[in-house]
PDB file of N, CA and C in Angstrom:
ATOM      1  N   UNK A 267      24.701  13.873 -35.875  1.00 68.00           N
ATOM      2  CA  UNK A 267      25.831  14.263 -35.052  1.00 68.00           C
ATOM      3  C   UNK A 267      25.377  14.291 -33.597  1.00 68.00           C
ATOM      4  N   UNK A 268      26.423  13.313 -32.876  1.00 85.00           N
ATOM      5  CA  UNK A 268      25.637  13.283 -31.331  1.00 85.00           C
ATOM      6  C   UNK A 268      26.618  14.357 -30.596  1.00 85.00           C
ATOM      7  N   UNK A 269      25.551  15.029 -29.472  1.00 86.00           N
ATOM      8  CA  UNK A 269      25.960  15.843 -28.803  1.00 86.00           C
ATOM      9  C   UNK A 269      27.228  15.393 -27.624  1.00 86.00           C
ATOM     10  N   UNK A 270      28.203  15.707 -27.381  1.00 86.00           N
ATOM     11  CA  UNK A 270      29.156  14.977 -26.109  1.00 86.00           C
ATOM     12  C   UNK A 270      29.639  16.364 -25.494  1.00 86.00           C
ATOM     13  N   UNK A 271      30.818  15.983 -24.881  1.00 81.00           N
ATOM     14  CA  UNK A 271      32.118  17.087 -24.527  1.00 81.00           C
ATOM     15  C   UNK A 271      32.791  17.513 -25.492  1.00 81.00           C
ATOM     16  N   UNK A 272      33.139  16.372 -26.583  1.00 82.00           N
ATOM     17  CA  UNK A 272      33.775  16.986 -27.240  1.00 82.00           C
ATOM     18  C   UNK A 272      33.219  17.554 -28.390  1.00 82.00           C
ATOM     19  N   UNK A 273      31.870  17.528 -28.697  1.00 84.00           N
ATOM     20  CA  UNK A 273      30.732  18.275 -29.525  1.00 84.00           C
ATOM     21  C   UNK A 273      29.544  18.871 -28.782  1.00 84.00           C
ATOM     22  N   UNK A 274      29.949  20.085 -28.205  1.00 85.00           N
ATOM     23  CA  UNK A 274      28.726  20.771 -27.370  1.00 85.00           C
ATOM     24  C   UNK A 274      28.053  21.015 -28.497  1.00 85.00           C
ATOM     25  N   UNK A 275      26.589  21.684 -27.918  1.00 86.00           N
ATOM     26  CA  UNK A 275      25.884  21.814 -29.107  1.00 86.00           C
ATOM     27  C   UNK A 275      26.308  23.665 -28.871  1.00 86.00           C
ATOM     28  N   UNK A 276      26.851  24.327 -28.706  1.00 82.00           N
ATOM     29  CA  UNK A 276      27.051  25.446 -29.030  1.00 82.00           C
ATOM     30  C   UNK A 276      28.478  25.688 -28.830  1.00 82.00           C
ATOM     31  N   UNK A 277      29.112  26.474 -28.855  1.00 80.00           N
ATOM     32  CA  UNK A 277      30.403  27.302 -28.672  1.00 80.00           C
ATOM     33  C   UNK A 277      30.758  27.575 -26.968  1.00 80.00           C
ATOM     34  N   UNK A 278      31.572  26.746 -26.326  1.00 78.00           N
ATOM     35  CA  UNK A 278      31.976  27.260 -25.009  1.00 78.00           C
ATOM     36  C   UNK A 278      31.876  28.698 -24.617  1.00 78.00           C
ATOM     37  N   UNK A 279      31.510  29.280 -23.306  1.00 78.00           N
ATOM     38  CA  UNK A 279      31.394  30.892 -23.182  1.00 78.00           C
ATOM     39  C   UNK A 279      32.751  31.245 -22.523  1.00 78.00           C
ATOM     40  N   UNK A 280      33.697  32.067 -22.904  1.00 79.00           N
ATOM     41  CA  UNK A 280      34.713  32.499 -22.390  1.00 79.00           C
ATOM     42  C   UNK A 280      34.767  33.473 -21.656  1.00 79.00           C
ATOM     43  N   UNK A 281      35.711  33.785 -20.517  1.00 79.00           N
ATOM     44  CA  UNK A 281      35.492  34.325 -19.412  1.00 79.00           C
ATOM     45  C   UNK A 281      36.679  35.286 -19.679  1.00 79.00           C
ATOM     46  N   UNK A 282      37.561  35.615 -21.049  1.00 81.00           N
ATOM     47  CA  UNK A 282      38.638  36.515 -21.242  1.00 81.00           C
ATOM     48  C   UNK A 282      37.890  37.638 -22.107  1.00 81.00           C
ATOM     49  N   UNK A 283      36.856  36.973 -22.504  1.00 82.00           N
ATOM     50  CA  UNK A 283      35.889  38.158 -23.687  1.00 82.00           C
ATOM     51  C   UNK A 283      35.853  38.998 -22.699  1.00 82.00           C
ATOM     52  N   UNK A 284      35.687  40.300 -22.919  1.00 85.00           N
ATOM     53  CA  UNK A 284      35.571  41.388 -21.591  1.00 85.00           C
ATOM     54  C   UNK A 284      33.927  41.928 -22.136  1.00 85.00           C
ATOM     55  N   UNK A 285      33.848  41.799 -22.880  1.00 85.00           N
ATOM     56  CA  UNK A 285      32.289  42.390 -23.360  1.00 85.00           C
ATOM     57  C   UNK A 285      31.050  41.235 -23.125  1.00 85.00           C
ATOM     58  N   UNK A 286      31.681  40.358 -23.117  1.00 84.00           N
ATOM     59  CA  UNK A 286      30.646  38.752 -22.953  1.00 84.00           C
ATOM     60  C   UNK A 286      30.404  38.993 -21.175  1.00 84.00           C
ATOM     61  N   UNK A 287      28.792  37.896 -21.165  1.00 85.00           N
ATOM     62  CA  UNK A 287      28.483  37.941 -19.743  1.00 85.00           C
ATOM     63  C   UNK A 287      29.465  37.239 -19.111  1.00 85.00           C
ATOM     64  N   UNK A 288      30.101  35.910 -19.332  1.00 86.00           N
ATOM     65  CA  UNK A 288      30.498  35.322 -18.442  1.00 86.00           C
ATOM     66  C   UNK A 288      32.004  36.260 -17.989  1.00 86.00           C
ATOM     67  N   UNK A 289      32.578  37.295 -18.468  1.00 85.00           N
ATOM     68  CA  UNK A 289      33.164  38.242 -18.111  1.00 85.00           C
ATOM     69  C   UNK A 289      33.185  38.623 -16.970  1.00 85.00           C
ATOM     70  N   UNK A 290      32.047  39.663 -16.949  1.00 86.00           N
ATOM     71  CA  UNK A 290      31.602  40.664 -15.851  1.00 86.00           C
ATOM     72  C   UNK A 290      30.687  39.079 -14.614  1.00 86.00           C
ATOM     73  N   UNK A 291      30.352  38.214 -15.019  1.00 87.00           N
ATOM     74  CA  UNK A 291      30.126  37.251 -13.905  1.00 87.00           C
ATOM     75  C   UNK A 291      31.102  36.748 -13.128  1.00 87.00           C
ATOM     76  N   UNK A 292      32.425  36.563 -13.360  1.00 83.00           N
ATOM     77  CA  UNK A 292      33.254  36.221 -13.269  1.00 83.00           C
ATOM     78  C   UNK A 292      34.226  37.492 -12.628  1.00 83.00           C
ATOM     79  N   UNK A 293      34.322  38.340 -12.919  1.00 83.00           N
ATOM     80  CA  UNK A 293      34.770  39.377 -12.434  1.00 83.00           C
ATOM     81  C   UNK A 293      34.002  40.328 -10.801  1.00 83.00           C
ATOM     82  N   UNK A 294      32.495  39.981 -11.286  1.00 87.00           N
ATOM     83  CA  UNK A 294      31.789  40.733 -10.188  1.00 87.00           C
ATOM     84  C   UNK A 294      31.343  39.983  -9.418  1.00 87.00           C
ATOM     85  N   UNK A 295      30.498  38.632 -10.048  1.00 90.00           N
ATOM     86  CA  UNK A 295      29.702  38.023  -9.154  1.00 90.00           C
ATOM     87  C   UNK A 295      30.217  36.774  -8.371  1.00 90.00           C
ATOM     88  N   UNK A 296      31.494  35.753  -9.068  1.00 88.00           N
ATOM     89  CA  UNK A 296      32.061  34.947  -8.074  1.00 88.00           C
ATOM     90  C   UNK A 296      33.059  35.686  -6.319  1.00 88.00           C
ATOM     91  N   UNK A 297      33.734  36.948  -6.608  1.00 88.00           N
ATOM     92  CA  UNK A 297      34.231  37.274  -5.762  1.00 88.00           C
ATOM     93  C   UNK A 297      33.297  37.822  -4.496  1.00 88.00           C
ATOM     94  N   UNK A 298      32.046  38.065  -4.766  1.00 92.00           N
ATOM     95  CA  UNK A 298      30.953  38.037  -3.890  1.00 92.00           C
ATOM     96  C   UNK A 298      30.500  36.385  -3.481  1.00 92.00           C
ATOM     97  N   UNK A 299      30.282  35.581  -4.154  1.00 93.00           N
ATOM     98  CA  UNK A 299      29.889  34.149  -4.000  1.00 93.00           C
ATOM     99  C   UNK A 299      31.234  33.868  -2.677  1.00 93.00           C
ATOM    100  N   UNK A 300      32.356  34.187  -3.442  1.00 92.00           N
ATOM    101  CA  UNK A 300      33.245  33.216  -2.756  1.00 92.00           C
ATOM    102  C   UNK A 300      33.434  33.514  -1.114  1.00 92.00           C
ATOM    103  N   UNK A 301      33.192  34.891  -0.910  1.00 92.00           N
ATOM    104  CA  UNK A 301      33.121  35.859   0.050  1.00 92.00           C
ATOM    105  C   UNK A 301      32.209  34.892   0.761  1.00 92.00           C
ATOM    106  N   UNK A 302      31.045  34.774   0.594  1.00 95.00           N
ATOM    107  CA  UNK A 302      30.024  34.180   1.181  1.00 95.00           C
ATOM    108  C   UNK A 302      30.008  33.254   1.477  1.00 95.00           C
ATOM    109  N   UNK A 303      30.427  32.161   0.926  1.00 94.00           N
ATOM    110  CA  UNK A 303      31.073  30.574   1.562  1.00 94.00           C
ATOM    111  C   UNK A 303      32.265  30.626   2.636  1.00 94.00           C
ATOM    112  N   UNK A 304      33.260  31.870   2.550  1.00 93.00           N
ATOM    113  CA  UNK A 304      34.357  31.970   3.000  1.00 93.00           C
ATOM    114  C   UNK A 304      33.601  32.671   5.178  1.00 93.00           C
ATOM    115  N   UNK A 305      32.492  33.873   5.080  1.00 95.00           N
ATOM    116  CA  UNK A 305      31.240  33.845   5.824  1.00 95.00           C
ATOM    117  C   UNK A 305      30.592  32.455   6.653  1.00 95.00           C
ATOM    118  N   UNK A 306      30.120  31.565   5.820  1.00 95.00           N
ATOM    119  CA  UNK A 306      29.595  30.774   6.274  1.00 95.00           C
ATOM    120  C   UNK A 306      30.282  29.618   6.746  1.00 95.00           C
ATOM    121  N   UNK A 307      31.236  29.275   6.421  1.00 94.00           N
ATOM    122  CA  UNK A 307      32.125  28.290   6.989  1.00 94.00           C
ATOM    123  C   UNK A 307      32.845  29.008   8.699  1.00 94.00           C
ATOM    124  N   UNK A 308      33.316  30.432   8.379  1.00 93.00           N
ATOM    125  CA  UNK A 308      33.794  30.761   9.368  1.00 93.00           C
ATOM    126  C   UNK A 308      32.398  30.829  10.491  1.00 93.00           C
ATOM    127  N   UNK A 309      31.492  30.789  10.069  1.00 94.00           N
ATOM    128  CA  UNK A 309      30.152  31.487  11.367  1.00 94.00           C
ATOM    129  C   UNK A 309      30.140  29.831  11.753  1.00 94.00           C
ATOM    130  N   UNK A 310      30.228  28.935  11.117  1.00 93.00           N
ATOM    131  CA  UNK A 310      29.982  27.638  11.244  1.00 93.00           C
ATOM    132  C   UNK A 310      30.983  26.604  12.460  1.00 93.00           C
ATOM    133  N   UNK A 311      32.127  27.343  11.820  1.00 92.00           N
ATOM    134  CA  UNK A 311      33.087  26.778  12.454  1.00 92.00           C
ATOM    135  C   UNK A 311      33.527  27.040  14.167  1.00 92.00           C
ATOM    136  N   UNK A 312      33.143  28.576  13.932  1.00 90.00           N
ATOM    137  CA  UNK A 312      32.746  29.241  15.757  1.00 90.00           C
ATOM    138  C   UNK A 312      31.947  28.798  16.610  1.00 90.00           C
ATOM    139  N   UNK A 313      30.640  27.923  15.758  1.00 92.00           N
ATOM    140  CA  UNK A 313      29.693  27.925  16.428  1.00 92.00           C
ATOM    141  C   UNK A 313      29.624  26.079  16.669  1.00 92.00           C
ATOM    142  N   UNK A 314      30.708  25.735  16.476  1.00 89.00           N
ATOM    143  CA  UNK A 314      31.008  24.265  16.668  1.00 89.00           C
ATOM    144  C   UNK A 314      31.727  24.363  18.236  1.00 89.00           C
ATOM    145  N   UNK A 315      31.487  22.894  19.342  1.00 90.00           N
ATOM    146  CA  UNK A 315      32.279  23.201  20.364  1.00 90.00           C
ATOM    147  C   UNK A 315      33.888  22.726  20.183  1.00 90.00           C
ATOM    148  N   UNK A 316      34.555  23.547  21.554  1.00 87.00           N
ATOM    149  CA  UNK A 316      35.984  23.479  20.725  1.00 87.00           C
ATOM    150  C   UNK A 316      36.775  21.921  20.936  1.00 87.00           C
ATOM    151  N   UNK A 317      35.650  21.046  20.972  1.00 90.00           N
ATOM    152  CA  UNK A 317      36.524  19.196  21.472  1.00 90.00           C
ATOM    153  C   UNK A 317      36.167  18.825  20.183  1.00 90.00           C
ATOM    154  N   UNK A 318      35.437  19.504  19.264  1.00 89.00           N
ATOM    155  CA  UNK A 318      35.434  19.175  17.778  1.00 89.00           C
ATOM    156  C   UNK A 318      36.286  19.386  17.208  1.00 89.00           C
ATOM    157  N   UNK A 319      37.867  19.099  17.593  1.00 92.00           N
ATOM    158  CA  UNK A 319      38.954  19.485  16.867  1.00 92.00           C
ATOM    159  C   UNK A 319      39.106  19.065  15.072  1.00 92.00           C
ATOM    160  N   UNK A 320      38.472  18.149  14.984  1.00 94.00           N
ATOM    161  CA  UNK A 320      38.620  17.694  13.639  1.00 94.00           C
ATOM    162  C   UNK A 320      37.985  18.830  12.578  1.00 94.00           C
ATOM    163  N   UNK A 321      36.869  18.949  13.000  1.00 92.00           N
ATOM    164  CA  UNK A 321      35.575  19.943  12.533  1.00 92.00           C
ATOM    165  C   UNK A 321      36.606  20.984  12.211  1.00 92.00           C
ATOM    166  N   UNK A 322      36.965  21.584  13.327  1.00 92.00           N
ATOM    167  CA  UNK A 322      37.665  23.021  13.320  1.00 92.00           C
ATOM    168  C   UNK A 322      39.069  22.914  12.716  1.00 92.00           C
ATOM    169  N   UNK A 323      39.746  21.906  12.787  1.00 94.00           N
ATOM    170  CA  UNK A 323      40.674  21.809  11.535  1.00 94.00           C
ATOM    171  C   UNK A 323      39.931  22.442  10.389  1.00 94.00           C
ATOM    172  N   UNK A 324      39.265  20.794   9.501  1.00 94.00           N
ATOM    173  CA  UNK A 324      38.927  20.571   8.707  1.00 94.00           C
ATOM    174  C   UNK A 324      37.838  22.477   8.072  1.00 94.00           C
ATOM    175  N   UNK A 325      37.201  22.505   8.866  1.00 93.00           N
ATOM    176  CA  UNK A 325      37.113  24.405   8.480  1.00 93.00           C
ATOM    177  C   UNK A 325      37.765  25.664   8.346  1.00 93.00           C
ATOM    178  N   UNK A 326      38.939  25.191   9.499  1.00 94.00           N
ATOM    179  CA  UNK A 326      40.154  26.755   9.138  1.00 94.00           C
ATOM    180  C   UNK A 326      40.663  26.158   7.531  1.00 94.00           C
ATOM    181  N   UNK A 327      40.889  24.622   7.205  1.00 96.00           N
ATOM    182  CA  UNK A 327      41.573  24.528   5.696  1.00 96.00           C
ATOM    183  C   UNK A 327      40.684  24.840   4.642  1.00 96.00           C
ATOM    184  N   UNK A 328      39.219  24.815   4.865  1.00 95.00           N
ATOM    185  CA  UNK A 328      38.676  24.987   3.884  1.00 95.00           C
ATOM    186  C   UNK A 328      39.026  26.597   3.834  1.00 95.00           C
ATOM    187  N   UNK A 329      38.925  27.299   4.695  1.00 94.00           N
ATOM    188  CA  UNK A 329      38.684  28.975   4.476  1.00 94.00           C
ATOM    189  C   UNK A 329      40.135  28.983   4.126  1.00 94.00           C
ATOM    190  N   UNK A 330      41.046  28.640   4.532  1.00 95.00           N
ATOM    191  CA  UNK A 330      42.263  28.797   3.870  1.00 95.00           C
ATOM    192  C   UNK A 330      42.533  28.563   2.327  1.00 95.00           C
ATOM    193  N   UNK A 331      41.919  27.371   1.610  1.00 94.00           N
ATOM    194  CA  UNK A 331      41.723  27.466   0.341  1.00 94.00           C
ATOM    195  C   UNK A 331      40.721  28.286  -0.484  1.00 94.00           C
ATOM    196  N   UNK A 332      39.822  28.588   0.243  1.00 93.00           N
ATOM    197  CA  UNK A 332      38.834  29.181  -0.284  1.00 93.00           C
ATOM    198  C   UNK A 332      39.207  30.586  -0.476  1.00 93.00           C
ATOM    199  N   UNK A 333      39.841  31.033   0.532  1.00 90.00           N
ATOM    200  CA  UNK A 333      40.525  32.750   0.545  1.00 90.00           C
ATOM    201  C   UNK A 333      41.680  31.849  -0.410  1.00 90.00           C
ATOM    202  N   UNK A 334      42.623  31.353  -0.622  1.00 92.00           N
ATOM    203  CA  UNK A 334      43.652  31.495  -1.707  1.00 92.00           C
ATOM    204  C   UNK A 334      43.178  31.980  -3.249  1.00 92.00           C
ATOM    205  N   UNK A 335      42.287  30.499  -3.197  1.00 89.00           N
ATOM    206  CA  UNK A 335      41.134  30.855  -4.451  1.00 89.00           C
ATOM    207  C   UNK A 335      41.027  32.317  -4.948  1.00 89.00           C
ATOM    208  N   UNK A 336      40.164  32.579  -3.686  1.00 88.00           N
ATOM    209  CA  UNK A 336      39.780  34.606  -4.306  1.00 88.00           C
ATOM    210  C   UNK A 336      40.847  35.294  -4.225  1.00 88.00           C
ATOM    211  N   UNK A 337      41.824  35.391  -3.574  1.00 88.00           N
ATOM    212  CA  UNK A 337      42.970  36.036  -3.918  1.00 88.00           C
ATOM    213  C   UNK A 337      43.713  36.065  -5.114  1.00 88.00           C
ATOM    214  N   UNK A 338      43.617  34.736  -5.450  1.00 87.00           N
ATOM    215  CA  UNK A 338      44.247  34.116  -7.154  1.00 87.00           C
ATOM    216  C   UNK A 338      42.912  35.020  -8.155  1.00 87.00           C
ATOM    217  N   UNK A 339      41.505  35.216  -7.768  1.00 83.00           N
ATOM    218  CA  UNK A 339      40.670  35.387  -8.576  1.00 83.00           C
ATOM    219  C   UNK A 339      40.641  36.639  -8.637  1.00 83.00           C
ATOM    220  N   UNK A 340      41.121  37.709  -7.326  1.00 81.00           N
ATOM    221  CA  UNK A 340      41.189  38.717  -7.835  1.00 81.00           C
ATOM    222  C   UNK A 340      42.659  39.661  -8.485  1.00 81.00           C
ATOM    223  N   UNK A 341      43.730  38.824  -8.439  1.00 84.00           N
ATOM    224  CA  UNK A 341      44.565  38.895  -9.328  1.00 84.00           C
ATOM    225  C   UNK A 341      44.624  38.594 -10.883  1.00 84.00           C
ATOM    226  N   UNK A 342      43.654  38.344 -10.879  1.00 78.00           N
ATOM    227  CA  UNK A 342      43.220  37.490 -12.408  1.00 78.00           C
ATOM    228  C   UNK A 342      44.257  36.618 -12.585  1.00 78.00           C
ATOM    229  N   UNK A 343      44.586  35.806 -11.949  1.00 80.00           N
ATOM    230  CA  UNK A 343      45.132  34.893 -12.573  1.00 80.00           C
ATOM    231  C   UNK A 343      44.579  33.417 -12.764  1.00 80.00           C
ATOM    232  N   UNK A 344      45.096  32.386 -13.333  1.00 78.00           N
ATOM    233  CA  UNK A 344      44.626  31.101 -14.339  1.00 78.00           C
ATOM    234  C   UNK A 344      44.205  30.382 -12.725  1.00 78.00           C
ATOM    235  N   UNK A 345      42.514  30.025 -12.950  1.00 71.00           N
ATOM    236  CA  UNK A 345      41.884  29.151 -12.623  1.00 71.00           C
ATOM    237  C   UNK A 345      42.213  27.642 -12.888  1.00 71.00           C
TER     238      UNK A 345
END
């Protein structure tokens, strides 16, 4: 039996188990992660000059999706 996608060799880890790790990872540790990209794009984007209009677009949309993201993530709702 070959291993694929549609034959992992173990059981997918679910993130609705509340007692399983990917739980409490998912609950504690992405909303810190996301925080931190959401940090570094903004320190990034300040520190660009302001005739880099594209740059500074292209960074207020990322933090704009990136904060939707965690907002959706800390509502628990579907990823």
């Amino acid at each position: 039996m070959s291993v694929n996608p549609a034959n992992p060799p173990r059981p997918a880890l679910i993130a609705t188990d509340e007692a399983g790790f990917v739980y409490i990872t998912t609950l504690e540790r992405w909303p810190v992660i996301v925080t931190k990209i959401v940090d570094d794009v903004y320190k990034t984007r300040h520190s660009l000059d302001l005739s880099e209009v594209d740059k500074l677009k292209e960074g207020k949309e990322i933090i704009d999706s990136i904060g939707e993201l965690k907002y959706q993530m800390q509502r628990r709702k579907p990823l």
